[in-house]
Coordinates of C-alpha atoms in Angstrom, one line a residue:
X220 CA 0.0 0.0 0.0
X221 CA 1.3 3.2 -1.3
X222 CA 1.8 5.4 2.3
X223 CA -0.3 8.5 2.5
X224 CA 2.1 11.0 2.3
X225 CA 2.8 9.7 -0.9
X226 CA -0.9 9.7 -1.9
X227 CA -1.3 13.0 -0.5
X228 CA 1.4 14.2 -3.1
X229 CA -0.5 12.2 -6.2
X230 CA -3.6 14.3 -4.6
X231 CA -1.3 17.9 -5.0
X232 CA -0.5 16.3 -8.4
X233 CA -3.9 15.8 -9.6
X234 CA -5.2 19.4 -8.3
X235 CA -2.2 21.4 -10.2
X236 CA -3.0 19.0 -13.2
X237 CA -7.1 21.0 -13.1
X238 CA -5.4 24.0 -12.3
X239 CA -3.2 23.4 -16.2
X240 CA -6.4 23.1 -17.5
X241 CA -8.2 25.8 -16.1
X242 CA -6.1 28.6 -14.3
X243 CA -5.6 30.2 -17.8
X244 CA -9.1 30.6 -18.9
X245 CA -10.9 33.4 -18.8
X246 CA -13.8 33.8 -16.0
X247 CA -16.2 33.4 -18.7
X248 CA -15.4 30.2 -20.3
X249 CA -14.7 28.9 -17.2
X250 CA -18.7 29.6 -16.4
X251 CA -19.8 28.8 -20.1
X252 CA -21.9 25.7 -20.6
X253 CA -22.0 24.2 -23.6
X254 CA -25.7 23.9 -23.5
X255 CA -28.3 23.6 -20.8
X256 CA -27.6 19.5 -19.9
X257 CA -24.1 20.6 -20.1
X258 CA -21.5 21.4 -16.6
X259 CA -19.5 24.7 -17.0
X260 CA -15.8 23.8 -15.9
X261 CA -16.3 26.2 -12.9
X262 CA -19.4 23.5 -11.5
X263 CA -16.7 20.6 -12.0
X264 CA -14.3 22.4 -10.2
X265 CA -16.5 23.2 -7.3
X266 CA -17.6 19.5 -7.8
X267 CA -14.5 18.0 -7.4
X268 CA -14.0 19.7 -3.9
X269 CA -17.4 19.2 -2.9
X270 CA -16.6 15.0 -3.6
X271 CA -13.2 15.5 -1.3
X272 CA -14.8 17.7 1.7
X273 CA -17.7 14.9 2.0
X274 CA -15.6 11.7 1.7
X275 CA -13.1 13.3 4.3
X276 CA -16.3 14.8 6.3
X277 CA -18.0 11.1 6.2
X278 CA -15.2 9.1 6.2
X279 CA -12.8 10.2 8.7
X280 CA -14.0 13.4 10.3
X281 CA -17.1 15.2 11.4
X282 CA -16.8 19.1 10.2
X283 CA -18.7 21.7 8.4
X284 CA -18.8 22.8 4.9
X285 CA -16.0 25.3 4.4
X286 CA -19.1 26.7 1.7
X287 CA -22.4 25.3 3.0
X288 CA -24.1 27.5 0.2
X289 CA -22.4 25.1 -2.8
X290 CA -22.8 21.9 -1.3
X291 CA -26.2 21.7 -3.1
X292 CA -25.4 23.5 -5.9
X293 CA -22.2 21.1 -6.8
X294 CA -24.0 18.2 -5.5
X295 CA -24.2 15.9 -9.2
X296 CA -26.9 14.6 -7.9
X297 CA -29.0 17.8 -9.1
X298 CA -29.8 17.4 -12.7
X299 CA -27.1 19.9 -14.8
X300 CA -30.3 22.7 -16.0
X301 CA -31.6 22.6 -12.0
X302 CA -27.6 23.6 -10.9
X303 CA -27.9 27.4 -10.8
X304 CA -25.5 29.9 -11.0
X305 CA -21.8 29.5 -9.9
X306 CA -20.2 31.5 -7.9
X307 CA -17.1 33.6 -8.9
X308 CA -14.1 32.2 -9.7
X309 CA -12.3 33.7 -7.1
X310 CA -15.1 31.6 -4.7
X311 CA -14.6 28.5 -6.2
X312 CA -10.7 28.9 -6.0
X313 CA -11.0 29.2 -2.3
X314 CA -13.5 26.5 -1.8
X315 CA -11.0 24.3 -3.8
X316 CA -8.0 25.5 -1.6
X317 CA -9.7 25.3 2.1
X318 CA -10.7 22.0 1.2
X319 CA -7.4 20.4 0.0
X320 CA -5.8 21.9 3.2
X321 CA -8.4 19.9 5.0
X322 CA -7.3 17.1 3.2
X323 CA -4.0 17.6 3.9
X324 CA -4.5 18.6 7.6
X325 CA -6.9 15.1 8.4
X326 CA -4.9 12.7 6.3
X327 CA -1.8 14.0 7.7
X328 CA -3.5 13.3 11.4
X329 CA -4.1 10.2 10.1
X330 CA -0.6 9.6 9.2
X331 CA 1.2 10.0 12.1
X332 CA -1.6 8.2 14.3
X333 CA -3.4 11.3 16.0
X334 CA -6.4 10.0 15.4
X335 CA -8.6 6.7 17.2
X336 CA -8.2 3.4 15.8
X337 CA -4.8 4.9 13.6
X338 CA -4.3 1.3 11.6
X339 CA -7.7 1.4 10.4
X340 CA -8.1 5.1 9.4
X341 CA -4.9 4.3 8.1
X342 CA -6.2 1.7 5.5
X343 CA -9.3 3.9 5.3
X344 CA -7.5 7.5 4.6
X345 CA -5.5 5.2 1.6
X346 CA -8.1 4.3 0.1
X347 CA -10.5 7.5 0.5
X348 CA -7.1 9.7 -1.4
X349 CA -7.1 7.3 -4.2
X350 CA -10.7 8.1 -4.5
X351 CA -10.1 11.7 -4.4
X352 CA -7.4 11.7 -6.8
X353 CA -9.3 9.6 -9.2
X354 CA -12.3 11.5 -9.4
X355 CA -10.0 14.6 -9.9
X356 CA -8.6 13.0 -13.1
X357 CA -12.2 12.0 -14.1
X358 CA -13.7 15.6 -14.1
X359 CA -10.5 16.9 -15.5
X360 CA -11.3 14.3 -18.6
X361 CA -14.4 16.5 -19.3
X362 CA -12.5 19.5 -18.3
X363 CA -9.9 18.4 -21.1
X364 CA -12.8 17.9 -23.3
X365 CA -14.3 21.5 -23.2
X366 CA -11.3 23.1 -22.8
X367 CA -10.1 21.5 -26.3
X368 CA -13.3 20.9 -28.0
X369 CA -15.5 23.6 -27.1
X370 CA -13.3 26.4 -26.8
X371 CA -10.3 25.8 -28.3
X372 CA -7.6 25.9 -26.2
X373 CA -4.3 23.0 -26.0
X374 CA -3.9 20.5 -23.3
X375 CA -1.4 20.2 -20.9
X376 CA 0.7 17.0 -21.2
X377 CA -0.4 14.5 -19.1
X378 CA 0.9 14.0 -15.6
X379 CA 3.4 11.4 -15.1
X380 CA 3.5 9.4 -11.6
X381 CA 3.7 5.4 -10.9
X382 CA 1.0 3.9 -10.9
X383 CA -0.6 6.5 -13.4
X384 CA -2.5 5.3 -16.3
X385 CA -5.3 5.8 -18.6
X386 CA -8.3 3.4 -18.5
X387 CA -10.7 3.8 -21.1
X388 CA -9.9 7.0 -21.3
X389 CA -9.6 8.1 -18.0
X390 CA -6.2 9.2 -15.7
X391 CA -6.2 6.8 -13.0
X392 CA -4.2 5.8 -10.3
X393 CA -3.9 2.6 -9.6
X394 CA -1.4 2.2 -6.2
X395 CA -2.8 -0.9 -5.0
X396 CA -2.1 -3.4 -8.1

């Protein structure tokens, strides 16, 4: 099992590969949706931090939203034309970063025991960041796609770590094969 300061830096490595694809877009095509059934990059971004607060929330620690007023609006649950309006870019940028320092901040608890039953959050914390950082390389798929597609704009290269490969189509990281 990879250790979790390891997966904690395959986690920083999947954030600043969404921040390739969208730091240098303007606020408007990161709010653009392609049609009404579509996401605007700015949803999955707030999306992808909504996923990480609630696993860590649910999984490993009891705390608040850091944003209560987006958890229902990047909840994918909620049909794509029901979503609303996002919130500014700056907003979503400091959802994203409170979050991952939550991340880092339980995880890294987690790490060095400071929490109850330490072997089993252990195992649990492992696989919760490979789920995080997965679903970050999912949502940066569609990302890539609008980005591209829709608006034009070159990709990034991929990221490169071990363990890191596509599967049908998709960046994933695979630690425990």
């Amino acid at each position: 099992m990879y250790e979790l300061h390891r997966l904690l830096r395959e986690y920083d490595r999947a954030r600043a590969h969404t921040d390739a694809l969208w730091k240098d877009l303007t606020a408007d095509e990161v709010t653009w949706r392609p049609n009404e059934n579509s996401s605007a990059i700015g949803w999955h971004l707030g999306h992808q931090a909504h996923v990480a607060h609630f696993m860590i929330r649910n999984l490993t620690a009891a705390e608040p939203s850091p944003d209560p007023e987006l958890d229902g609006l990047m909840d994918s649950a909620n049909p794509e034309r029901f979503r609303g309006a996002l919130p500014t870019v700056r907003r979503l940028t400091t959802f994203r970063d409170t979050v991952a320092e939550r991340v880092h901040a339980r995880i890294g608890d987690i790490a060095v025991g400071r929490v109850g039953a330490p072997d089993q959050m252990t195992i649990v914390g492992g696989h919760l960041l490979t789920a995080l950082i997965n679903h970050e390389y999912q949502h940066d798929e569609w990302i890539s796609e609008v980005r591209a597609h829709s608006l034009g704009h070159a990709l990034p290269p991929d990221p490169s770590a071990d363990g890191l490969s596509r599967v049908d189509g998709y960046l994933v990281l695979t630690p425990y094969s």
